[in-house]
Short mmCIF file of C-alpha atoms and ligand atoms in Angstrom, two decimals:
data_model
loop_
_atom_site.label_atom_id
_atom_site.label_comp_id
_atom_site.label_asym_id
_atom_site.label_seq_id
_atom_site.Cartn_x
_atom_site.Cartn_y
_atom_site.Cartn_z
CA MET A 583 26.63 -19.99 6.31
CA ASN A 584 28.49 -16.67 6.46
CA LYS A 585 27.67 -13.20 7.73
CA ILE A 586 27.77 -10.13 5.49
CA GLU A 587 31.21 -8.52 5.32
CA ALA A 588 32.32 -5.00 4.28
CA ARG A 589 33.43 -6.27 0.86
CA LEU A 590 29.94 -7.59 0.13
CA ILE A 591 28.31 -4.36 1.28
CA GLN A 592 30.53 -2.51 -1.19
CA SER A 593 29.23 -4.79 -3.97
CA LEU A 594 25.61 -4.17 -2.87
CA ASN A 595 26.26 -0.41 -3.08
CA GLU A 596 27.42 -0.97 -6.66
CA ILE A 597 24.35 -3.02 -7.63
CA LEU A 598 21.90 -0.60 -5.95
CA SER A 599 22.38 3.05 -5.13
CA PRO A 600 23.88 3.47 -1.59
CA ASP A 601 20.66 5.10 -0.31
CA ARG A 602 18.96 1.73 -0.90
CA VAL A 603 21.44 -0.20 1.26
CA LEU A 604 21.05 0.03 5.06
CA THR A 605 23.92 -1.09 7.29
CA SER A 606 24.09 1.13 10.39
CA ASP A 607 22.90 -0.33 13.70
CA GLU A 608 20.14 2.29 14.11
CA ASP A 609 18.84 1.66 10.58
CA LEU A 610 18.78 -2.11 11.08
CA VAL A 611 16.77 -2.11 14.33
CA PRO A 612 13.33 -1.77 12.64
CA TYR A 613 14.17 -4.73 10.39
CA SER A 614 15.17 -7.04 13.29
CA PHE A 615 11.61 -8.22 13.94
CA ASP A 616 8.22 -8.62 12.28
CA GLY A 617 4.70 -8.71 13.77
CA THR A 618 5.53 -11.79 15.87
CA ALA A 619 6.17 -11.04 19.55
CA ALA A 620 9.49 -11.93 21.21
CA LEU A 621 11.41 -12.91 18.04
CA LYS A 622 14.30 -10.59 17.16
CA GLN A 623 17.60 -10.88 15.29
CA ARG A 624 19.74 -8.14 13.71
CA PRO A 625 20.46 -8.57 9.96
CA GLY A 626 23.83 -7.63 8.38
CA ALA A 627 22.24 -5.33 5.77
CA VAL A 628 18.83 -4.46 4.32
CA VAL A 629 18.47 -3.65 0.63
CA PHE A 630 15.58 -2.13 -1.32
CA PRO A 631 15.65 -3.23 -4.98
CA LEU A 632 13.45 -1.53 -7.59
CA THR A 633 13.49 -4.24 -10.26
CA ALA A 634 13.50 -8.02 -10.52
CA GLU A 635 16.95 -7.81 -12.14
CA GLU A 636 18.30 -6.03 -9.06
CA VAL A 637 16.76 -8.72 -6.84
CA SER A 638 18.43 -11.38 -8.95
CA GLU A 639 21.83 -9.66 -8.75
CA CYS A 640 21.56 -9.40 -4.96
CA VAL A 641 20.64 -13.10 -4.72
CA LEU A 642 23.58 -14.08 -6.93
CA LEU A 643 25.96 -12.03 -4.82
CA ALA A 644 24.65 -13.60 -1.59
CA ARG A 645 24.87 -17.05 -3.18
CA ARG A 646 28.50 -16.58 -4.23
CA ASN A 647 29.35 -15.49 -0.68
CA ASN A 648 27.15 -18.12 1.01
CA VAL A 649 25.21 -15.44 2.93
CA PRO A 650 21.57 -16.29 3.77
CA VAL A 651 18.81 -14.13 2.31
CA VAL A 652 15.56 -13.22 4.07
CA THR A 653 12.83 -11.65 1.94
CA ARG A 654 10.66 -9.02 3.55
CA GLY A 655 7.47 -7.22 2.57
CA SER A 656 5.95 -4.97 5.25
CA GLY A 657 7.01 -7.23 8.14
CA THR A 658 3.44 -7.74 9.44
CA GLY A 659 3.87 -11.53 9.49
CA LEU A 660 2.72 -13.33 12.62
CA SER A 661 4.91 -16.45 12.45
CA GLY A 662 8.37 -14.88 12.33
CA GLY A 663 8.82 -15.51 8.60
CA SER A 664 10.72 -12.30 7.90
CA VAL A 665 12.72 -12.27 11.16
CA PRO A 666 16.36 -12.11 9.97
CA LEU A 667 19.16 -14.56 10.67
CA ASP A 668 22.16 -13.06 12.44
CA GLY A 669 24.16 -11.04 9.89
CA CYS A 670 22.02 -12.10 6.89
CA LEU A 671 20.97 -10.04 3.87
CA VAL A 672 17.37 -8.80 4.03
CA ILE A 673 15.83 -8.05 0.63
CA CYS A 674 12.87 -5.76 1.32
CA LEU A 675 10.43 -5.32 -1.57
CA VAL A 676 8.40 -2.32 -0.39
CA LYS A 677 9.91 0.00 -3.00
CA MET A 678 8.75 -2.31 -5.80
CA ASP A 679 5.32 -0.75 -5.49
CA LYS A 680 4.10 -0.19 -9.08
CA LEU A 681 0.60 -1.21 -9.97
CA ILE A 682 1.30 -2.17 -13.56
CA GLU A 683 -2.07 -2.90 -15.15
CA VAL A 684 -5.77 -3.42 -14.49
CA ASP A 685 -6.92 -5.52 -17.45
CA GLU A 686 -10.71 -5.13 -17.63
CA LYS A 687 -10.95 -7.39 -20.70
CA ASN A 688 -9.36 -10.35 -18.94
CA LEU A 689 -10.40 -9.48 -15.36
CA THR A 690 -6.80 -9.51 -14.15
CA LEU A 691 -4.49 -7.14 -12.35
CA ARG A 692 -0.70 -7.02 -12.58
CA ALA A 693 1.40 -5.48 -9.82
CA GLN A 694 4.90 -5.48 -8.39
CA SER A 695 5.17 -7.44 -5.15
CA GLY A 696 5.57 -4.43 -2.88
CA VAL A 697 2.13 -2.97 -3.64
CA ILE A 698 0.01 -2.66 -0.48
CA THR A 699 -2.93 -5.11 -0.46
CA LYS A 700 -5.61 -2.45 0.01
CA GLU A 701 -4.29 -0.49 -2.99
CA ILE A 702 -5.04 -3.54 -5.13
CA ASP A 703 -8.72 -3.52 -4.18
CA ASP A 704 -8.90 0.29 -4.35
CA ALA A 705 -7.57 0.20 -7.93
CA CYS A 706 -10.19 -2.44 -8.78
CA ALA A 707 -13.01 -0.44 -7.18
CA LYS A 708 -12.32 2.51 -9.50
CA VAL A 709 -13.43 0.40 -12.48
CA GLY A 710 -16.17 -1.64 -10.79
CA LEU A 711 -13.93 -4.63 -10.03
CA PHE A 712 -13.16 -6.46 -6.79
CA TYR A 713 -10.12 -8.15 -5.20
CA PRO A 714 -11.67 -10.21 -2.38
CA PRO A 715 -8.77 -11.38 -0.10
CA ASP A 716 -8.75 -8.88 2.78
CA PRO A 717 -6.34 -9.85 5.58
CA GLY A 718 -6.82 -7.78 8.73
CA SER A 719 -3.45 -6.20 7.91
CA MET A 720 -4.49 -5.17 4.37
CA LYS A 721 -3.72 -1.48 4.93
CA ILE A 722 -0.02 -2.32 5.48
CA SER A 723 0.80 -5.82 4.17
CA THR A 724 2.25 -6.25 0.66
CA ILE A 725 0.71 -8.41 -2.04
CA GLY A 726 4.01 -10.35 -2.25
CA GLY A 727 3.80 -11.10 1.47
CA ASN A 728 0.17 -12.22 0.97
CA VAL A 729 1.18 -14.65 -1.79
CA ALA A 730 4.17 -15.91 0.23
CA GLU A 731 1.86 -16.58 3.22
CA ASN A 732 -1.21 -17.54 1.20
CA SER A 733 -3.08 -15.06 3.38
CA GLY A 734 -6.75 -15.32 4.14
CA GLY A 735 -9.16 -12.66 5.30
CA LEU A 736 -12.63 -11.81 6.51
CA ARG A 737 -14.23 -12.70 3.16
CA GLY A 738 -12.57 -16.14 2.94
CA LEU A 739 -15.74 -18.16 3.53
CA LYS A 740 -17.36 -17.12 0.25
CA TYR A 741 -14.38 -15.97 -1.81
CA GLY A 742 -11.45 -18.13 -0.67
CA VAL A 743 -7.88 -17.06 0.07
CA THR A 744 -4.97 -15.48 -1.84
CA ARG A 745 -4.14 -18.74 -3.67
CA ASP A 746 -7.55 -18.64 -5.37
CA TYR A 747 -6.64 -15.31 -7.04
CA VAL A 748 -3.01 -15.90 -8.08
CA MET A 749 -2.82 -16.60 -11.83
CA GLY A 750 0.91 -16.16 -12.19
CA PHE A 751 4.02 -14.44 -10.93
CA GLU A 752 7.59 -13.57 -11.67
CA VAL A 753 9.99 -15.19 -9.23
CA VAL A 754 13.73 -15.05 -8.60
CA LEU A 755 14.97 -18.56 -7.82
CA PRO A 756 17.74 -19.29 -5.28
CA ASP A 757 20.30 -19.54 -8.13
CA GLY A 758 19.33 -16.03 -9.32
CA THR A 759 17.28 -17.24 -12.33
CA LEU A 760 14.35 -14.98 -13.16
CA THR A 761 11.30 -16.95 -14.28
CA PHE A 762 7.55 -16.47 -14.80
CA LEU A 763 5.12 -19.13 -13.58
CA GLY A 764 1.49 -19.09 -14.74
CA ASN A 765 -0.24 -16.56 -17.04
CA LYS A 766 -3.55 -14.76 -17.69
CA CYS A 767 -5.33 -17.87 -19.02
CA VAL A 768 -8.35 -19.06 -17.05
CA LYS A 769 -7.53 -22.64 -18.08
CA ASP A 770 -3.93 -23.87 -18.17
CA VAL A 771 -2.84 -27.47 -17.59
CA ALA A 772 0.59 -27.31 -19.23
CA GLY A 773 2.91 -29.28 -16.98
CA TYR A 774 3.20 -29.23 -13.20
CA SER A 775 1.39 -26.42 -11.36
CA MET A 776 4.69 -24.96 -10.17
CA LYS A 777 3.14 -21.73 -8.96
CA ASP A 778 1.18 -23.62 -6.31
CA ILE A 779 4.41 -24.76 -4.64
CA PHE A 780 5.57 -21.17 -4.29
CA ILE A 781 2.24 -19.84 -2.95
CA GLY A 782 2.49 -20.13 0.83
CA SER A 783 6.20 -21.07 0.72
CA GLU A 784 7.03 -18.23 3.13
CA GLY A 785 10.09 -16.92 1.30
CA THR A 786 11.88 -20.30 1.41
CA LEU A 787 11.77 -21.20 -2.31
CA GLY A 788 11.97 -17.96 -4.30
CA ILE A 789 11.47 -14.20 -4.23
CA ILE A 790 8.25 -13.15 -5.93
CA THR A 791 8.74 -9.84 -7.71
CA GLU A 792 5.52 -9.37 -9.71
CA VAL A 793 2.05 -10.97 -9.62
CA ILE A 794 -0.93 -11.42 -11.94
CA LEU A 795 -4.14 -11.65 -9.94
CA LYS A 796 -7.63 -12.69 -10.91
CA VAL A 797 -10.22 -10.03 -10.03
CA LEU A 798 -14.03 -10.18 -10.03
CA PRO A 799 -16.93 -7.89 -10.88
CA ARG A 800 -17.67 -5.82 -7.77
CA PRO A 801 -20.81 -7.02 -5.94
CA LYS A 802 -23.57 -4.44 -6.41
CA ALA A 803 -24.84 -4.58 -2.85
CA ARG A 804 -23.68 -5.57 0.62
CA LYS A 805 -25.49 -5.81 3.94
CA THR A 806 -23.78 -5.96 7.34
CA MET A 807 -25.37 -7.32 10.51
CA LEU A 808 -24.29 -7.93 14.10
CA ALA A 809 -25.77 -10.62 16.35
CA LEU A 810 -25.13 -10.74 20.10
CA TYR A 811 -25.27 -13.98 22.11
CA ASP A 812 -25.33 -15.15 25.72
CA SER A 813 -23.71 -18.44 24.73
CA MET A 814 -21.00 -19.42 22.28
CA GLU A 815 -22.97 -22.58 21.42
CA ASP A 816 -25.88 -20.46 20.15
CA ALA A 817 -23.50 -18.46 17.98
CA ALA A 818 -22.05 -21.69 16.54
CA LYS A 819 -25.55 -23.11 16.02
CA THR A 820 -26.49 -20.00 14.02
CA ILE A 821 -23.50 -20.52 11.73
CA SER A 822 -24.50 -24.14 11.09
CA ALA A 823 -28.11 -23.07 10.45
CA ILE A 824 -27.02 -20.41 7.93
CA ILE A 825 -24.85 -22.89 6.02
CA ALA A 826 -27.63 -25.52 6.18
CA ALA A 827 -30.02 -22.92 4.68
CA LYS A 828 -27.65 -22.90 1.65
CA ILE A 829 -26.49 -19.35 2.24
CA ILE A 830 -22.78 -18.63 1.84
CA PRO A 831 -22.29 -15.21 3.44
CA CYS A 832 -19.14 -13.29 2.51
CA THR A 833 -18.33 -12.82 6.20
CA LEU A 834 -19.15 -14.75 9.38
CA GLU A 835 -16.76 -13.50 12.05
CA PHE A 836 -16.92 -13.70 15.81
CA LEU A 837 -15.49 -12.11 18.94
CA ASP A 838 -15.57 -13.70 22.39
CA ARG A 839 -16.49 -11.93 25.64
CA VAL A 840 -12.96 -10.73 26.44
CA THR A 841 -12.53 -9.30 22.93
CA VAL A 842 -15.95 -7.58 22.89
CA GLN A 843 -15.10 -5.86 26.18
CA CYS A 844 -11.75 -4.65 24.81
CA VAL A 845 -13.29 -3.48 21.53
CA GLU A 846 -15.99 -1.51 23.35
CA ASP A 847 -13.40 0.10 25.65
CA TYR A 848 -11.36 1.05 22.59
CA ALA A 849 -13.88 1.94 19.87
CA LYS A 850 -17.04 2.87 21.86
CA ILE A 851 -19.38 1.32 19.31
CA GLY A 852 -22.18 0.86 21.86
CA LEU A 853 -21.83 -2.91 22.34
CA PRO A 854 -23.11 -4.53 25.55
CA THR A 855 -20.06 -5.89 27.39
CA ASP A 856 -21.82 -8.79 29.09
CA VAL A 857 -22.32 -10.90 25.93
CA GLU A 858 -20.55 -14.25 25.46
CA ALA A 859 -20.17 -13.89 21.69
CA LEU A 860 -20.64 -11.31 18.96
CA VAL A 861 -21.10 -12.48 15.35
CA LEU A 862 -20.51 -10.17 12.40
CA MET A 863 -22.46 -11.31 9.32
CA GLU A 864 -22.21 -9.90 5.82
CA THR A 865 -23.82 -10.89 2.55
CA ASP A 866 -23.02 -9.37 -0.83
CA GLY A 867 -24.19 -9.75 -4.43
CA HIS A 868 -27.31 -8.71 -6.36
CA PRO A 869 -29.40 -6.26 -4.26
CA VAL A 870 -32.52 -8.46 -4.28
CA VAL A 871 -30.59 -11.56 -3.19
CA VAL A 872 -28.73 -9.56 -0.54
CA GLU A 873 -31.99 -8.31 1.01
CA GLU A 874 -33.47 -11.82 1.01
CA GLU A 875 -30.36 -13.46 2.47
CA ALA A 876 -29.92 -10.74 5.09
CA ALA A 877 -33.52 -11.21 6.29
CA GLN A 878 -33.01 -14.99 6.44
CA MET A 879 -29.74 -14.68 8.35
CA MET A 880 -31.26 -12.33 10.90
CA ALA A 881 -34.21 -14.67 11.39
CA LEU A 882 -31.86 -17.65 11.82
CA ALA A 883 -29.76 -15.73 14.35
CA LYS A 884 -32.89 -14.94 16.39
CA ALA A 885 -34.23 -18.49 16.10
CA ASN A 886 -30.92 -19.79 17.43
CA GLY A 887 -30.85 -17.67 20.55
CA ALA A 888 -29.34 -14.32 19.58
CA ARG A 889 -30.12 -11.77 22.28
CA ASP A 890 -30.07 -8.92 19.77
CA VAL A 891 -29.57 -8.63 15.99
CA ARG A 892 -28.74 -5.30 14.34
CA ALA A 893 -28.62 -4.53 10.62
CA ALA A 894 -26.73 -1.59 9.20
CA ALA A 895 -28.95 0.92 7.39
CA ASP A 896 -26.24 1.79 4.83
CA GLU A 897 -22.57 1.20 3.85
CA ALA A 898 -21.28 3.72 6.39
CA GLU A 899 -23.10 2.08 9.27
CA GLY A 900 -22.01 -1.32 7.92
CA ALA A 901 -18.40 -0.18 8.11
CA ARG A 902 -19.00 1.01 11.69
CA LEU A 903 -20.42 -2.38 12.73
CA ALA A 904 -17.64 -4.24 10.91
CA ALA A 905 -15.16 -2.06 12.81
CA ALA A 906 -15.96 -4.17 15.89
CA ARG A 907 -14.21 -7.09 14.22
CA ARG A 908 -11.59 -5.11 12.31
CA ASN A 909 -10.53 -3.37 15.56
CA ALA A 910 -10.21 -6.61 17.52
CA PHE A 911 -6.43 -6.90 17.33
CA SER A 912 -5.74 -3.22 18.11
CA ALA A 913 -8.26 -3.29 20.97
CA LEU A 914 -6.65 -6.36 22.55
CA ALA A 915 -3.13 -5.02 21.94
CA ARG A 916 -3.81 -2.02 24.23
CA VAL A 917 -4.37 -4.15 27.32
CA ARG A 918 -0.84 -5.49 27.98
CA PRO A 919 2.62 -4.67 26.58
CA THR A 920 2.87 -7.83 24.45
CA THR A 921 0.21 -9.37 22.21
CA ILE A 922 0.67 -12.90 20.85
CA LEU A 923 -1.88 -13.41 18.09
CA GLU A 924 -2.26 -17.15 17.52
CA ASP A 925 -3.89 -18.95 14.62
CA VAL A 926 -5.42 -22.42 14.66
CA THR A 927 -8.20 -23.87 12.50
CA VAL A 928 -10.59 -26.68 13.37
CA PRO A 929 -13.38 -28.39 11.41
CA ARG A 930 -16.40 -26.12 11.76
CA SER A 931 -18.31 -28.74 13.76
CA GLU A 932 -15.63 -28.42 16.49
CA LEU A 933 -15.75 -24.62 16.80
CA ALA A 934 -17.88 -24.14 19.90
CA ALA A 935 -16.01 -26.89 21.77
CA MET A 936 -12.67 -25.41 20.75
CA VAL A 937 -13.59 -21.93 21.98
CA ALA A 938 -14.67 -23.48 25.31
CA PHE A 939 -11.39 -25.44 25.43
CA ILE A 940 -9.35 -22.26 24.92
CA ASP A 941 -11.35 -20.58 27.69
CA ALA A 942 -10.63 -23.47 30.05
CA VAL A 943 -6.91 -23.41 29.17
CA ALA A 944 -6.81 -19.66 29.93
CA LYS A 945 -8.36 -20.28 33.37
CA LYS A 946 -6.10 -23.27 34.10
CA HIS A 947 -2.91 -21.30 33.36
CA LYS A 948 -4.25 -17.99 34.77
CA LEU A 949 -3.81 -16.21 31.43
CA GLN A 950 -5.73 -13.49 29.60
CA ILE A 951 -6.76 -14.86 26.20
CA GLY A 952 -9.17 -13.03 23.90
CA THR A 953 -10.42 -15.21 21.05
CA PHE A 954 -11.81 -13.95 17.77
CA GLY A 955 -11.78 -15.24 14.25
CA HIS A 956 -13.46 -16.54 11.19
CA LEU A 957 -16.42 -18.62 12.45
CA GLY A 958 -17.46 -19.44 8.91
CA ASP A 959 -14.22 -21.25 8.13
CA GLY A 960 -13.22 -22.56 11.55
CA ASN A 961 -10.18 -20.28 11.85
CA LEU A 962 -9.63 -19.10 15.44
CA HIS A 963 -7.23 -16.46 16.74
CA PRO A 964 -6.66 -17.04 20.47
CA THR A 965 -4.80 -13.86 21.44
CA PHE A 966 -2.56 -13.93 24.51
CA LEU A 967 -2.27 -10.63 26.37
CA THR A 968 1.01 -10.61 28.23
CA ASN A 969 4.38 -8.98 28.87
CA GLU A 970 7.34 -10.65 27.19
CA ARG A 971 9.58 -9.55 30.09
CA ASP A 972 7.57 -11.69 32.49
CA HIS A 973 9.39 -14.98 31.84
CA GLU A 974 7.21 -16.98 34.19
CA GLU A 975 4.02 -15.85 32.40
CA MET A 976 5.65 -16.48 29.00
CA HIS A 977 6.37 -20.04 30.16
CA ARG A 978 2.70 -20.51 31.08
CA ILE A 979 1.77 -19.23 27.61
CA GLU A 980 4.04 -21.85 26.03
CA LEU A 981 2.28 -24.58 28.04
CA ALA A 982 -1.16 -23.21 27.13
CA LEU A 983 -0.28 -22.94 23.43
CA GLU A 984 1.04 -26.49 23.45
CA GLU A 985 -2.32 -27.69 24.85
CA ILE A 986 -4.33 -25.66 22.33
CA VAL A 987 -2.28 -26.95 19.41
CA GLU A 988 -2.46 -30.57 20.67
CA GLU A 989 -6.24 -30.29 20.90
CA THR A 990 -6.39 -28.71 17.44
CA ILE A 991 -4.48 -31.64 15.94
CA ARG A 992 -6.55 -34.15 17.94
CA VAL A 993 -9.84 -32.85 16.47
CA GLY A 994 -8.46 -32.89 12.92
CA GLY A 995 -7.51 -29.21 12.66
CA THR A 996 -4.43 -27.41 11.39
CA VAL A 997 -1.74 -25.58 13.40
CA THR A 998 -2.10 -22.53 11.15
CA GLY A 999 -5.06 -21.40 9.06
CA GLU A 1000 -3.40 -18.32 7.59
CA HIS A 1001 -0.36 -16.95 9.45
CA GLY A 1002 2.04 -19.65 8.26
CA VAL A 1003 4.64 -21.79 10.04
CA GLY A 1004 7.76 -19.57 9.98
CA LEU A 1005 9.66 -19.87 13.24
CA ALA A 1006 6.65 -19.74 15.53
CA LYS A 1007 4.95 -22.99 14.48
CA LYS A 1008 7.80 -25.12 13.16
CA SER A 1009 7.97 -27.32 16.27
CA PHE A 1010 4.36 -28.38 15.63
CA LEU A 1011 4.48 -29.03 11.89
CA LYS A 1012 5.67 -32.65 11.89
CA ARG A 1013 3.05 -33.56 14.50
CA GLN A 1014 0.30 -32.37 12.17
CA LEU A 1015 1.72 -33.63 8.87
CA GLY A 1016 3.30 -36.92 9.90
CA GLU A 1017 6.72 -38.11 8.75
CA GLY A 1018 5.82 -38.72 5.06
CA SER A 1019 4.44 -35.33 4.05
CA TYR A 1020 6.93 -33.50 6.27
CA GLU A 1021 9.87 -35.17 4.47
CA LEU A 1022 8.23 -34.53 1.08
CA MET A 1023 8.18 -30.79 1.87
CA ARG A 1024 11.80 -30.85 2.98
CA SER A 1025 12.83 -32.66 -0.19
CA ILE A 1026 11.16 -29.95 -2.32
CA LYS A 1027 13.09 -27.28 -0.41
CA LYS A 1028 16.34 -29.25 -0.93
CA ALA A 1029 15.65 -29.71 -4.65
CA LEU A 1030 14.91 -26.02 -5.30
CA ASP A 1031 17.38 -24.52 -2.84
CA PRO A 1032 20.18 -27.07 -2.25
CA GLN A 1033 22.42 -24.45 -0.68
CA GLY A 1034 19.69 -23.46 1.82
CA LEU A 1035 20.09 -19.80 0.82
CA LEU A 1036 16.52 -18.49 1.14
CA ASN A 1037 15.06 -18.08 4.62
CA PRO A 1038 16.94 -21.04 6.12
CA GLY A 1039 15.52 -22.40 9.38
CA LYS A 1040 11.97 -21.24 8.60
CA ILE A 1041 9.14 -23.81 8.37
CA PHE A 1042 11.66 -26.59 9.19
CA ASP A 1043 15.37 -26.88 10.06
C1 FAD B 2542 -3.00 -6.74 12.80
C2 FAD B 2542 -2.69 -7.89 11.87
C3 FAD B 2542 -3.73 -8.55 11.27
C4 FAD B 2542 -3.47 -9.63 10.41
N1 FAD B 2542 -4.53 -10.25 9.82
C5 FAD B 2542 -4.30 -11.27 8.97
C6 FAD B 2542 -5.40 -11.93 8.34
O1 FAD B 2542 -6.57 -11.58 8.53
N2 FAD B 2542 -5.11 -12.95 7.51
C7 FAD B 2542 -3.81 -13.36 7.27
O2 FAD B 2542 -3.63 -14.29 6.50
N3 FAD B 2542 -2.77 -12.74 7.86
C8 FAD B 2542 -2.97 -11.71 8.70
N4 FAD B 2542 -1.90 -11.09 9.29
C9 FAD B 2542 -0.54 -11.59 9.03
C10 FAD B 2542 0.24 -10.85 7.92
O3 FAD B 2542 -0.25 -9.54 7.74
C11 FAD B 2542 0.18 -11.61 6.59
O4 FAD B 2542 0.88 -12.83 6.71
C12 FAD B 2542 0.75 -10.82 5.39
O5 FAD B 2542 0.53 -11.55 4.20
C13 FAD B 2542 2.23 -10.53 5.50
O6 FAD B 2542 2.56 -9.58 4.51
P1 FAD B 2542 3.88 -8.71 4.64
O7 FAD B 2542 4.04 -7.90 3.40
O8 FAD B 2542 3.88 -7.94 5.91
O9 FAD B 2542 4.99 -9.86 4.68
P2 FAD B 2542 6.19 -10.08 5.69
O10 FAD B 2542 5.70 -10.17 7.09
O11 FAD B 2542 7.27 -9.11 5.42
O12 FAD B 2542 6.68 -11.53 5.21
C14 FAD B 2542 5.89 -12.66 5.47
C15 FAD B 2542 6.59 -13.90 4.87
O13 FAD B 2542 6.56 -13.82 3.46
C16 FAD B 2542 7.88 -13.79 2.91
N5 FAD B 2542 7.81 -12.82 1.81
C17 FAD B 2542 7.38 -11.53 1.88
N6 FAD B 2542 7.38 -10.99 0.65
C18 FAD B 2542 7.81 -11.95 -0.21
C19 FAD B 2542 8.02 -12.02 -1.61
N7 FAD B 2542 7.77 -10.97 -2.39
N8 FAD B 2542 8.48 -13.17 -2.16
C20 FAD B 2542 8.75 -14.25 -1.39
N9 FAD B 2542 8.56 -14.25 -0.05
C21 FAD B 2542 8.10 -13.12 0.53
C22 FAD B 2542 8.81 -13.41 4.06
O14 FAD B 2542 10.09 -13.97 3.89
C23 FAD B 2542 8.07 -14.03 5.24
O15 FAD B 2542 8.36 -15.38 5.36
C24 FAD B 2542 -2.13 -10.03 10.16
C25 FAD B 2542 -1.07 -9.33 10.77
C26 FAD B 2542 -1.34 -8.29 11.61
C27 FAD B 2542 -0.19 -7.57 12.26
#
């Protein structure tokens, strides 16, 4: 494929206004990387369209000149999905940030792809509605990026992930065609479910420009609790006991010892730093049910060995307790210059063993790993604290990650629960999927994008 040339930049300036076309070296630096450590590559130009038609024209121009296109939202991705190819065209959607409609009659919301995730839920809250997916990055990530990564969040256990809320979207295909997949209908079985192929396709099949999302009535009450443990096994046993008691909390998150220590250093919440695990529990719904479930969950935590269980008196205190989990990444990121936030998911029955395995791998390779994640759905984030300039330590991280991923696959898990494959996980994908499903995915990419225009080299070569 080709790199962008001056002639093509001139054409981009004609399609968009010149202030929405970046080409100078200084301007391109911030678009050379995303949230994934140690992956960088300078693009040839970055453009900021305002409409789907402009996106389509840019794609057509790139197609005619055989220049690869990388779509970008806020660049918070943790698998290198929006890292550019050398000299490529980056189409950044952050200026397509109009919230078009909150439809209270149909319980849907329509927005351009560049709208920030939190603004979606804030707009819902104003009219008593609720958009549940809440990735840790929700204050900065775009809804388009969430759909492209099929992002999950802290409320995934009860409410599911982004896919469960996408009813339809407008998408620019690799040949520049503008099409709409899906609609506002709750039931729709007309033809193939094409939208499902695009959800989680990480910018490799099309550029999503507008979305219709399903929203829910806002739960009337919520209760937040923290349980502290001297053993990870007891924390895991509590989770099993809660599920066995037929309670589906909206949040069951955990932090390991290393992460609790970092969070306390950072946020001064008043957590003891000698605990082996901290579990954040939340239940929401009708006030009576919430009170009953909260009491049951606290009793189950105590019965399963929690050293201490605290319940928030009100929403404000709940937010303060939840901050322990929400601050985990920032707290860990302060410790060393480079933070590598990993993402593996195992069947829930394997959780305690997997956390112990990660701990042992950290000791074996003399690495600092803080692990936190979504205990309720088996999604773990082993977080490597390192310095990318220390090549020897980075090599030990590669070995450790290899072992963690191998173990994940061995116990029937997945190499990514929510961050996607991108560049970071592509060497592991075939091992998890096996030849058949891996080739099926590649054949879908070839059928929809025969020229390999959109995000080439991501997910697979
Ligand atoms: C501190 C932190 C916490 C995080 N917590 C979570 C979490 O809890 N759960 C979770 O799932 N993720 C989490 N993430 C990862 C990341 O925020 C999500 O993957 C998010 O959805 C990316 O959105 P973005 O707008 O930044 O997309 P980008 O990073 O810009 O892009 C991500 C991918 O989507 C593609 N893309 C972006 N927009 C479009 C579009 N409109 N059409 C087609 N393709 C597109 C890009 O090409 C790229 O492959 C976290 C990241 C950070 C830094």
